[in-house]
């Protein structure tokens, strides 16, 4: 979806059309959630930029508080249109989805029709990228923004992006880019040319192989229709059980930061923040609290988690401490699913 | 209320009672410890409504009465006192309690005691269970109970006893532990109750520190009261049908593998270190040997082979490392028997010469 939150705002306030619109919070640490294309063009405002910077650059823009209830409703409208038109749809965020077009006679025409339906019925614009795998489709959709459809084959991509930074590839973040630069790799072509074994040595076997595949625009991840996760968590088991509350506080804070980093990289935000405490006698305790707006901000998650820990005040030394964020796309979740191995078999209990 | 006691005595009794102090503190009074002085001496009490604890305190009483004090604070400050003698006296006008020891004095505000629950009375003729049998059964069985409040029935241990036999059963649906014990003396009646595992674990701890010969049990409508010497524990009973465990135990097995217990436990503990994040422990049986292996992506792997009296077609089965380890720990004797059917059917750990203790554990499906 193009400038999704801003477009949803424009849909309900047509008088703002043509003006630069920025959706962001109002707190001192708020960041831009979305900027309309006008705001992007006028002052280079982009999402994740500190709201204060945006206000300085473009004081005349219309600044709106995010209203996630409305965005979720709009998202459901759009996804319903996709589901109506295609069998396999993987929704990966409020404003992003993959559609499996395998076997369709005319994928381009199909996607044009779907985009038109979204425009007419939901009043929202979207960009479409069509290609042979998820990675390429994602890159193609960026090329199409805003409002167009782009088709990208792997051989096109290899040629077209050869001189671009590896950071072009989703999943290759700034840190990896810097590390690659230190190895003398500045372009995708250079990354492709590098011996995979060298990458594995530098980044570990898994990431090394992944980088090599990504540089060649290879991606065999299938579409998963079921949402991958209801919650994300970070936890640590102490080497020695801990009773010191200062140490628990420090550890929980850094866990919250670690979790938020991961949530951001996956573009996930949740409303329910929980803690998990395992005492030295293996008593497991979980506590959770739901906040008003979905978040992946450590400045929100950490204080809530610390409050929960203080309220519980572990009566015995702590063996394991964890923090969890849930409630990503729907209302608050309260029940904590026990974490267990996927294929652990159970006894069939009857009365 | 006024009494004098030894600091050591107060610390040890408070540490017993503190375990029933509510940490969630829905009601303020449940976070307190009730101190009552009467002609019979001083009594300490705490309850979180699920479980209550009561014990006497050796002391010299100079004035009667009772006060409710914040439990954690009282326990902590008592532990910190520097002198052997502690005096505790309530001050009506100030609505607080003065605690004096050596040169230090503390004033603790009292908590409102109106909604502090009454403790149930014991039967005049309670059942009696020999303490060692009770404690050892609890230790073997209670760990298999569920800690998931979503399934309350499984958070308890089903205790049945009649005549000279007692059985305890617990399952969290991933494993099942059953312990049958011949008692030296009859219990003097019949007992069948699903008792919260937490209360039983607490009882086990009390029994082993109190050095008593037997524990009395009074069964009330929805509560049970246990007395071990001077300590009285009451607990809510769990309602609802406990699973029919007999039908969960397979009637027959394909393999009975006799294994040296200590070695199996050592191997399991060693290898389990590399079974992190829910990774299974992989047991591969081949004629004459057992290989225990584990592997965690991005961390590493481990394996160790030990001799095993296994015959027939090789068999590979996965278990949760903790569940398997706890099973081995619970079986007594130099050797144990691991009984198996197939990779997707439960395995059973038991002693070699009897089946008084059985520990059934469900496997983890292995990706080949």
XYZ file of C-alpha atoms in Angstrom:
719
model
C 0.000 0.000 0.000
C 1.298 3.479 -0.798
C 1.828 5.746 2.212
C -0.807 3.625 3.879
C -1.549 5.445 7.132
C -1.417 8.842 5.442
C -3.682 7.611 2.632
C -6.215 6.280 5.128
C -6.197 9.677 6.826
C -6.703 11.428 3.495
C -9.574 9.114 2.718
C -11.494 10.298 5.743
C -10.356 13.919 5.453
C -10.517 14.652 1.724
C -9.959 18.359 2.443
C -6.303 17.509 3.132
C -5.671 16.143 -0.363
C -2.713 17.721 -2.070
C -1.258 18.920 1.216
C 1.763 17.342 2.862
C 0.478 15.010 5.582
C 2.674 13.407 8.222
C 1.413 10.757 10.623
C 3.436 10.678 13.811
C 3.109 10.652 17.572
C 3.533 13.768 19.652
C 5.972 12.628 22.348
C 9.578 13.808 22.512
C 10.747 10.506 21.078
C 8.025 10.060 18.481
C 9.062 9.091 14.984
C 7.295 9.549 11.683
C 5.030 6.619 10.952
C 4.110 7.646 7.426
C 4.464 10.711 5.259
C 2.322 11.415 2.221
C 4.161 11.634 -1.086
C 3.783 15.418 -1.015
C 5.652 15.569 2.286
C 8.286 13.214 0.952
C 8.810 15.333 -2.166
C 8.797 18.721 -0.417
C 11.167 17.977 2.408
C 12.398 14.421 2.117
C 10.397 13.301 5.113
C 10.349 9.559 5.487
C 9.120 7.035 7.977
C 11.244 6.433 11.099
C 12.604 9.986 10.948
C 12.316 11.693 14.356
C 9.071 13.693 14.405
C 10.977 16.721 15.720
C 13.181 16.764 12.612
C 10.118 16.543 10.368
C 8.441 19.429 12.194
C 11.553 21.538 11.781
C 11.861 20.818 8.080
C 8.218 21.204 7.251
C 6.407 23.184 9.928
C 3.408 23.818 7.663
C 2.581 20.176 7.027
C -0.499 18.626 8.591
C 0.626 16.502 11.536
C -1.759 13.755 12.605
C -1.702 11.346 15.530
C -1.790 7.725 14.378
C -5.178 6.057 14.773
C -4.487 2.344 14.552
C -8.075 1.240 14.943
C -8.915 2.977 11.677
C -5.777 1.631 9.963
C -6.572 -1.914 11.036
C -10.099 -1.621 9.661
C -8.784 -0.248 6.379
C -6.223 -3.037 6.220
C -8.937 -5.647 6.672
C -10.907 -4.100 3.797
C -7.904 -4.330 1.498
C -6.945 -7.861 2.529
C -10.527 -8.992 1.983
C -10.259 -7.848 -1.619
C -7.062 -9.882 -2.037
C -8.581 -12.980 -0.456
C -11.594 -12.665 -2.750
C -9.352 -12.683 -5.796
C -6.612 -15.135 -4.934
C -6.314 -18.432 -3.194
C -2.981 -18.006 -1.450
C -2.429 -14.677 0.244
C 0.187 -14.044 2.894
C -0.472 -10.892 4.861
C 2.785 -9.613 6.356
C 1.703 -6.358 7.900
C -1.150 -3.922 7.916
C -0.114 -2.626 4.513
C 1.722 -5.439 2.809
C 0.816 -8.838 1.393
C 2.141 -11.462 -0.992
C -0.163 -13.130 -3.504
C 0.671 -16.436 -5.162
C 0.022 -16.044 -8.901
C 1.451 -19.409 -9.910
C -0.372 -20.922 -12.869
C -2.342 -17.822 -13.741
C -2.708 -17.198 -17.460
C -2.234 -13.482 -17.120
C -0.760 -12.394 -13.817
C -0.352 -8.779 -14.877
C -3.978 -8.368 -15.867
C -5.092 -10.049 -12.665
C -3.036 -7.731 -10.503
C -4.168 -4.656 -12.466
C -7.750 -5.685 -11.813
C -7.091 -6.238 -8.092
C -5.315 -2.873 -7.779
C -8.242 -1.188 -9.487
C -10.685 -2.836 -7.078
C -8.632 -1.650 -4.132
C -8.582 1.867 -5.534
C -12.308 1.932 -6.243
C -13.682 0.068 -3.256
C -11.266 1.072 -0.537
C -10.189 4.377 -2.034
C -6.529 3.558 -1.442
C -3.562 3.308 -3.748
C -1.148 0.419 -3.941
C 1.928 -0.618 -5.852
C 2.392 -4.074 -7.289
C 5.583 -5.947 -7.982
C 5.452 -9.186 -9.937
C 8.345 -11.560 -10.114
C 9.518 -15.115 -9.723
C 10.103 -15.087 -5.981
C 9.203 -13.120 -2.865
C 12.417 -11.161 -2.693
C 12.178 -9.966 -6.276
C 8.471 -9.228 -5.929
C 9.199 -7.037 -2.927
C 11.935 -5.141 -4.769
C 9.680 -4.797 -7.828
C 6.872 -3.352 -5.710
C 9.265 -0.663 -4.479
C 10.063 0.174 -8.114
C 6.363 0.529 -8.793
C 5.738 3.032 -6.021
C 3.530 4.893 -6.040
C 0.549 3.449 -7.791
C 2.159 1.425 -10.535
C 2.816 -2.146 -11.407
C 6.340 -3.352 -12.060
C 7.483 -6.662 -13.436
C 11.028 -7.706 -12.700
C 12.756 -10.875 -13.824
C 15.783 -12.229 -12.051
C 18.058 -11.556 -15.039
C 16.765 -7.957 -15.221
C 17.466 -7.504 -11.554
C 20.974 -8.962 -11.789
C 21.816 -6.469 -14.508
C 19.928 -3.469 -13.227
C 21.120 -3.518 -9.616
C 24.659 -4.806 -10.174
C 26.141 -1.452 -9.181
C 23.774 -0.798 -6.274
C 24.615 -1.169 -2.606
C 23.818 -4.535 -1.003
C 21.587 -2.487 1.328
C 19.015 -2.516 -1.481
C 18.105 -6.059 -0.504
C 15.452 -6.270 2.218
C 17.009 -7.888 5.264
C 20.510 -6.510 4.631
C 20.641 -3.708 7.172
C 23.070 -0.838 7.718
C 25.346 -2.866 10.000
C 25.752 -5.618 7.465
C 26.376 -3.033 4.763
C 29.211 -1.549 6.833
C 30.677 -4.956 7.555
C 30.571 -5.778 3.849
C 32.242 -2.464 3.030
C 35.073 -3.349 5.376
C 35.513 -6.523 3.370
C 35.714 -4.335 0.265
C 32.232 -5.231 -0.927
C 30.343 -2.145 -2.010
C 28.008 -3.417 -4.708
C 25.732 -6.349 -5.268
C 27.950 -7.422 -8.149
C 30.927 -7.512 -5.793
C 28.926 -9.482 -3.252
C 27.944 -12.005 -5.924
C 31.513 -12.381 -7.045
C 32.752 -13.128 -3.535
C 33.516 -16.724 -2.631
C 30.582 -18.031 -0.552
C 33.067 -19.696 1.801
C 34.535 -16.290 2.659
C 31.079 -14.948 3.478
C 30.394 -17.963 5.668
C 33.622 -17.372 7.533
C 32.789 -13.720 8.104
C 29.083 -14.018 8.909
C 28.615 -17.616 10.038
C 27.403 -20.465 7.845
C 23.747 -19.558 7.842
C 23.970 -15.840 7.222
C 26.838 -16.355 4.805
C 24.808 -18.708 2.638
C 21.805 -16.418 2.932
C 23.814 -13.377 1.793
C 25.173 -15.259 -1.163
C 21.693 -16.368 -2.237
C 20.237 -12.915 -1.701
C 22.953 -11.283 -3.786
C 21.809 -13.503 -6.652
C 18.180 -12.617 -5.901
C 17.473 -16.197 -4.975
C 14.706 -16.797 -2.465
C 12.785 -20.017 -2.152
C 10.678 -19.027 0.863
C 7.157 -20.229 0.131
C 4.101 -18.163 0.994
C 2.745 -19.064 4.378
C -0.903 -18.356 4.722
C -1.044 -18.791 8.448
C 0.339 -15.855 10.372
C 3.769 -16.804 11.536
C 3.690 -15.575 15.092
C 1.235 -14.408 17.673
C 3.967 -13.163 19.905
C 7.657 -12.475 20.001
C 9.789 -12.834 23.055
C 13.325 -12.557 24.333
C 14.481 -14.380 27.403
C 17.608 -15.324 29.227
C 18.518 -18.051 31.671
C 21.010 -16.826 34.219
C 24.204 -18.731 34.820
C 23.588 -18.337 38.534
C 20.106 -17.653 39.943
C 19.635 -13.947 40.605
C 17.928 -12.263 43.571
C 19.442 -8.810 43.183
C 16.718 -6.529 41.891
C 19.164 -4.132 40.254
C 20.564 -6.977 38.208
C 17.080 -8.158 37.275
C 16.159 -4.627 36.224
C 19.250 -4.273 34.072
C 18.704 -7.628 32.465
C 15.026 -7.013 31.739
C 15.851 -3.629 30.220
C 18.357 -5.086 27.832
C 15.980 -7.919 26.924
C 13.303 -5.350 26.094
C 15.772 -3.527 23.865
C 16.780 -6.718 22.130
C 13.146 -7.677 21.556
C 12.245 -4.251 20.187
C 15.156 -4.369 17.762
C 13.850 -7.666 16.453
C 10.273 -6.398 16.243
C 11.451 -3.386 14.269
C 13.413 -5.476 11.849
C 10.269 -7.503 11.238
C 8.105 -4.411 11.170
C 5.922 -5.772 13.953
C 4.216 -3.815 16.682
C 2.167 -5.267 19.511
C -0.108 -3.992 22.218
C 0.363 -6.627 24.906
C 3.588 -6.522 26.880
C 4.371 -9.422 29.159
C 7.096 -10.776 31.381
C 8.009 -14.329 32.222
C 9.828 -15.265 35.396
C 11.051 -18.720 36.301
C 12.072 -19.069 39.925
C 14.758 -21.387 41.234
C 12.064 -23.894 42.184
C 10.850 -23.865 38.565
C 7.692 -21.959 39.303
C 6.818 -20.101 36.119
C 5.020 -16.830 36.424
C 3.786 -14.647 33.604
C 2.271 -11.194 33.862
C 1.072 -9.001 31.080
C -0.402 -5.637 30.421
C -1.984 -4.120 27.364
C -1.069 -0.646 26.220
C -3.171 1.667 24.113
C -1.200 1.648 20.914
C 0.814 -1.049 19.211
C 4.469 -0.480 19.883
C 7.950 -1.773 19.319
C 9.565 1.106 21.153
C 11.899 0.097 24.005
C 10.980 3.371 25.725
C 7.447 1.974 26.024
C 8.127 -1.748 26.428
C 10.883 -1.579 29.052
C 9.051 0.556 31.656
C 5.901 -1.571 31.378
C 7.936 -4.755 31.759
C 9.806 -3.309 34.751
C 6.521 -2.295 36.384
C 5.211 -5.827 35.957
C 8.381 -7.205 37.520
C 8.186 -4.799 40.450
C 4.514 -5.636 41.003
C 5.309 -9.332 41.125
C 8.570 -8.906 43.083
C 9.936 -12.454 42.782
C 9.793 -14.154 46.195
C 12.729 -16.428 45.369
C 15.898 -16.257 43.279
C 15.184 -15.996 39.561
C 16.411 -18.595 37.134
C 15.007 -17.213 33.915
C 13.695 -13.833 32.903
C 11.893 -12.960 29.694
C 9.887 -10.247 28.012
C 7.262 -10.708 25.369
C 5.188 -8.590 23.036
C 1.936 -9.925 21.597
C -1.299 -8.712 20.083
C 0.187 -7.726 16.735
C -2.775 -7.237 14.512
C -5.855 -7.875 16.522
C -7.092 -6.761 19.893
C -5.300 -7.559 23.094
C -4.312 -11.110 23.744
C -4.322 -12.100 27.326
C -3.813 -15.818 27.341
C -0.193 -16.867 27.305
C 0.437 -19.885 25.192
C 2.871 -22.203 26.896
C 6.072 -22.351 24.958
C 6.898 -25.840 23.948
C 8.504 -27.806 21.221
C 6.403 -27.974 18.086
C 6.339 -31.701 17.875
C 6.103 -32.610 21.534
C 3.404 -35.283 21.628
C 0.750 -35.257 24.305
C -1.107 -37.913 26.209
C -4.758 -38.144 25.304
C -6.347 -37.380 28.615
C -9.897 -38.341 29.390
C -11.825 -38.144 32.597
C 0.226 -8.117 72.761
C 3.762 -8.524 74.003
C 6.261 -11.371 73.782
C 9.981 -12.123 73.783
C 11.633 -14.715 71.563
C 14.968 -15.709 70.087
C 15.954 -14.117 66.806
C 17.019 -17.497 65.393
C 13.661 -19.043 66.291
C 11.737 -16.154 64.773
C 13.765 -16.257 61.546
C 13.281 -19.980 61.074
C 9.538 -19.893 61.766
C 8.981 -16.853 59.580
C 10.822 -18.526 56.728
C 8.390 -21.452 56.912
C 5.309 -19.245 57.104
C 6.484 -16.727 54.483
C 5.924 -19.288 51.765
C 2.172 -18.823 52.078
C 2.355 -15.037 51.994
C 0.631 -13.841 48.874
C 2.950 -12.193 46.393
C 0.116 -10.942 44.239
C -1.519 -9.165 47.144
C -5.004 -8.820 45.708
C -6.110 -8.100 49.257
C -3.654 -6.300 51.467
C -4.268 -8.645 54.389
C -3.015 -11.613 52.345
C 0.434 -10.071 52.144
C 0.631 -10.190 55.920
C 1.667 -12.609 58.633
C -0.697 -12.833 61.590
C 1.021 -12.970 64.992
C -1.261 -14.147 67.813
C -0.232 -14.392 71.454
C -2.425 -16.358 73.859
C -2.085 -18.498 76.958
C -0.967 -21.347 74.692
C 1.899 -19.308 73.277
C 2.521 -17.434 70.043
C 1.180 -18.585 66.675
C 2.230 -17.338 63.220
C -0.091 -17.609 60.234
C -0.160 -16.668 56.569
C -2.356 -17.602 53.640
C -2.822 -16.680 50.018
C -6.240 -18.379 49.994
C -4.848 -21.296 47.986
C -2.607 -22.471 50.788
C -2.267 -21.480 54.429
C 0.542 -22.146 56.901
C 0.543 -21.955 60.654
C 3.156 -22.718 63.282
C 3.940 -22.057 66.908
C 6.787 -19.832 68.064
C 8.786 -20.602 71.183
C 8.465 -17.421 73.251
C 7.625 -15.811 76.603
C 4.222 -14.135 76.431
C 3.680 -10.995 78.520
C 0.461 -9.802 76.912
C -2.179 -11.407 74.689
C -3.600 -10.198 71.385
C -2.953 -10.472 67.688
C -1.640 -8.239 64.905
C -1.203 -8.543 61.170
C 2.168 -7.334 59.898
C 3.556 -7.022 56.354
C 5.045 -10.483 55.780
C 8.048 -9.886 53.572
C 9.220 -6.854 55.490
C 8.871 -8.631 58.812
C 10.829 -11.643 57.569
C 13.580 -9.525 56.058
C 14.094 -7.228 58.973
C 14.060 -10.109 61.444
C 16.827 -11.755 59.451
C 18.874 -8.570 59.633
C 18.710 -8.182 63.422
C 22.029 -8.260 65.235
C 21.005 -9.454 68.679
C 19.892 -12.908 69.817
C 16.786 -11.693 71.659
C 13.779 -10.012 70.039
C 10.937 -8.262 71.832
C 7.687 -7.586 70.021
C 5.022 -5.354 71.486
C 1.950 -3.786 69.946
C 1.193 -0.102 70.590
C -2.565 0.388 70.416
C -2.523 4.170 70.210
C 0.003 4.308 67.375
C -1.596 1.357 65.548
C 1.812 -0.157 65.117
C 4.131 -2.768 66.555
C 7.472 -2.144 68.152
C 10.237 -4.634 67.480
C 13.272 -4.285 69.731
C 16.509 -6.208 69.463
C 19.845 -5.099 70.886
C 20.122 -1.397 70.193
C 17.662 -1.319 67.290
C 13.994 -0.609 67.359
C 11.477 -0.725 64.534
C 7.904 0.427 64.304
C 5.782 -1.408 61.772
C 2.299 -0.225 60.924
C -0.189 -3.026 61.352
C -2.345 -4.174 58.443
C -6.143 -4.335 58.825
C -6.824 -7.893 59.993
C -10.618 -7.940 59.510
C -10.507 -9.770 56.194
C -7.680 -12.115 57.131
C -9.291 -15.536 56.564
C -10.043 -17.979 59.359
C -8.098 -21.204 59.277
C -10.071 -24.459 59.016
C -10.230 -26.761 62.038
C -8.623 -30.163 62.030
C -10.584 -33.400 62.478
C -10.688 -34.922 65.922
C -9.607 -38.219 64.437
C -7.454 -37.380 61.418
C -5.856 -39.900 59.037
C -2.174 -40.597 59.631
C 0.434 -41.075 56.921
C 4.020 -42.090 57.747
C 6.191 -39.052 57.026
C 9.067 -40.670 55.082
C 6.706 -42.375 52.619
C 4.770 -39.165 52.157
C 7.868 -37.061 51.543
C 9.469 -39.471 49.101
C 6.256 -39.937 47.082
C 5.805 -36.190 46.829
C 9.358 -35.746 45.633
C 8.970 -38.338 42.899
C 5.525 -37.374 41.657
C 4.844 -33.662 42.224
C 7.328 -32.523 39.576
C 5.225 -34.176 36.867
C 2.223 -31.989 37.688
C 1.386 -29.185 35.303
C 2.328 -25.606 36.101
C -0.169 -24.290 33.597
C -3.109 -22.673 35.366
C -5.187 -23.076 32.241
C -5.691 -26.738 33.126
C -6.341 -26.690 36.864
C -7.027 -30.417 37.223
C -3.477 -31.187 36.064
C -1.849 -28.787 38.530
C -2.635 -31.225 41.315
C -1.436 -34.607 42.491
C -4.099 -37.270 42.873
C -3.479 -38.868 46.249
C -5.376 -42.033 47.079
C -4.805 -44.117 50.175
C -6.658 -46.881 51.887
C -5.479 -49.373 54.460
C -1.758 -49.818 54.033
C -1.377 -48.595 50.495
C -0.961 -45.109 49.107
C -0.767 -43.992 45.466
C 0.175 -40.612 44.050
C -0.297 -39.652 40.397
C 0.471 -36.491 38.486
C 0.582 -35.605 34.815
C 1.083 -32.452 32.810
C -0.077 -34.331 29.696
C 3.528 -34.686 28.486
C 4.529 -37.128 31.210
C 2.853 -39.087 33.935
C 4.351 -40.187 37.244
C 2.739 -42.873 39.405
C 4.083 -43.957 42.783
C 2.560 -46.768 44.806
C 3.766 -47.214 48.372
C 3.187 -49.928 50.935
C 2.806 -48.160 54.267
C 4.148 -49.593 57.490
C 0.938 -48.785 59.270
C -2.620 -48.289 58.114
C -3.733 -44.696 57.652
C -6.931 -45.252 59.613
C -9.417 -44.528 56.851
C -9.662 -43.664 53.176
C -8.264 -40.726 51.283
C -8.866 -39.573 47.740
C -8.092 -35.988 46.832
C -6.558 -33.922 44.065
C -4.137 -31.751 46.031
C -2.372 -28.761 44.468
C 1.210 -29.800 43.693
C 2.527 -26.544 45.103
C 1.016 -27.277 48.529
C 2.350 -30.836 48.444
C 5.850 -29.679 47.534
C 5.637 -27.317 50.476
C 4.441 -30.135 52.693
C 7.342 -32.301 51.523
C 9.774 -29.558 52.482
C 8.170 -29.129 55.902
C 8.120 -32.869 56.595
C 11.803 -33.217 55.801
C 12.816 -30.318 58.061
C 10.428 -31.010 60.940
C 11.670 -34.576 61.513
C 8.285 -36.038 62.371
C 7.230 -39.703 62.266
C 3.877 -39.097 60.673
C 1.643 -36.436 59.205
C -2.016 -36.121 60.105
C -4.552 -35.355 57.399
C -8.008 -33.893 57.895
C -10.224 -33.894 54.820
C -12.878 -31.220 54.771
C -15.406 -30.521 52.050
C -13.067 -28.675 49.707
C -9.960 -28.354 51.794
C -7.359 -30.546 53.377
C -5.412 -29.802 56.548
C -2.020 -31.433 57.125
C -0.191 -31.312 60.415
C 3.512 -32.131 60.713
C 4.610 -31.523 64.289
C 3.995 -27.889 65.078
C 3.398 -26.863 61.473
C -0.102 -26.939 60.013
C -0.673 -26.562 56.291
C -4.104 -26.174 54.788
C -4.834 -26.243 51.102
C -7.742 -25.883 48.776
C -8.552 -29.120 46.935
C -8.827 -29.188 43.161
C -12.240 -30.049 41.837
C -12.952 -31.801 38.590
C -12.252 -35.227 37.214
C -8.609 -36.324 37.274
C -7.666 -38.205 34.085
C -8.014 -41.950 34.182
C -4.304 -42.676 34.343
C -4.617 -46.451 34.163
C -5.727 -46.272 30.557
C -2.802 -44.005 29.655
C -0.293 -46.673 30.601
C 0.331 -48.956 27.598
C -0.539 -52.610 28.149
C 2.602 -53.902 26.473
C 5.932 -52.731 25.118
C 8.221 -53.833 22.277
C 11.518 -53.236 24.049
C 12.604 -53.457 27.675
C 16.047 -51.884 27.832
C 17.962 -52.327 31.068
C 20.314 -49.420 31.674
C 22.770 -48.339 34.367
C 20.957 -45.444 36.003
C 23.884 -43.254 37.075
C 25.588 -43.520 33.699
C 22.386 -42.784 31.789
C 21.795 -39.753 33.989
C 25.336 -38.481 33.467
C 25.167 -38.943 29.710
C 21.763 -37.279 29.569
C 22.908 -34.307 31.638
C 26.033 -33.843 29.557
C 24.382 -34.091 26.170
C 21.309 -32.055 27.201
C 23.481 -28.960 27.442
C 23.361 -28.817 23.658
C 19.599 -29.334 23.513
C 18.527 -25.737 23.950
C 15.439 -23.849 22.829
C 13.095 -26.813 22.847
C 15.485 -29.016 20.886
C 14.852 -32.700 21.596
C 17.213 -35.226 23.078
C 17.720 -37.903 20.450
C 18.052 -41.496 21.654
C 19.285 -43.956 19.022
C 19.213 -47.602 19.984
C 21.215 -50.202 18.063
C 22.050 -53.746 19.152
C 24.220 -53.446 22.259
C 24.336 -49.661 22.422
C 22.521 -46.406 22.956
C 23.620 -43.100 21.460
C 22.261 -39.957 23.075
C 22.541 -36.869 20.892
C 21.358 -33.287 20.796
C 21.761 -30.380 18.454
C 20.761 -26.734 18.636
C 20.908 -24.655 15.448
C 23.599 -21.950 15.619
C 24.846 -23.297 18.949
C 26.293 -26.735 18.336
C 25.721 -30.404 18.957
C 26.762 -33.262 21.212
C 26.573 -37.020 21.295
C 27.683 -39.862 23.484
C 27.380 -43.615 23.118
C 26.991 -46.032 26.002
C 26.489 -49.786 26.133
C 22.850 -50.840 26.361
C 21.082 -54.190 26.463
C 19.118 -53.511 23.298
C 18.243 -56.095 20.672
C 16.416 -55.992 17.368
C 15.886 -53.350 14.697
C 17.474 -49.960 15.491
C 15.074 -47.456 17.007
C 15.314 -43.702 17.286
C 13.146 -41.650 19.631
C 13.206 -38.035 20.835
C 12.363 -36.703 24.268
C 12.245 -33.346 25.994
C 15.615 -33.373 27.792
C 14.230 -32.070 31.089
C 11.325 -34.490 31.160
C 13.614 -37.422 30.407
C 16.225 -36.349 32.951
C 13.639 -35.912 35.696
C 12.335 -39.376 34.937
C 15.759 -40.950 35.378
C 16.331 -38.986 38.589
C 13.079 -40.299 40.016
C 13.747 -43.997 39.522
C 15.583 -45.598 42.425
C 18.231 -48.307 42.141
C 21.499 -48.940 40.311
C 19.690 -49.920 37.157
C 16.451 -48.955 35.527
C 14.317 -50.190 32.687
C 13.342 -48.013 29.754
C 10.351 -49.561 28.017
C 9.611 -48.496 24.453
C 7.066 -49.278 21.756
C 7.857 -47.034 18.791
C 9.185 -43.516 18.116
C 5.758 -41.943 18.408
C 4.438 -43.902 21.385
C 5.208 -43.119 25.008
C 8.280 -44.468 26.770
C 8.265 -45.709 30.347
C 10.997 -45.501 32.981
C 10.728 -47.798 35.994
C 12.797 -49.727 38.526
C 14.131 -53.149 37.510
C 12.521 -55.322 40.131
C 9.088 -53.780 40.659
C 6.693 -51.297 39.144
C 5.933 -49.289 42.281
C 7.173 -46.236 40.427
C 6.355 -45.596 36.785
C 7.265 -42.511 34.773
C 5.623 -42.331 31.374
C 6.970 -39.722 28.965
C 5.656 -38.720 25.561
C 8.208 -38.394 22.768
C 8.992 -35.469 20.522
C 8.528 -36.223 16.850
C 11.980 -36.164 15.269
C 12.730 -34.643 11.893
C 14.798 -37.254 10.153
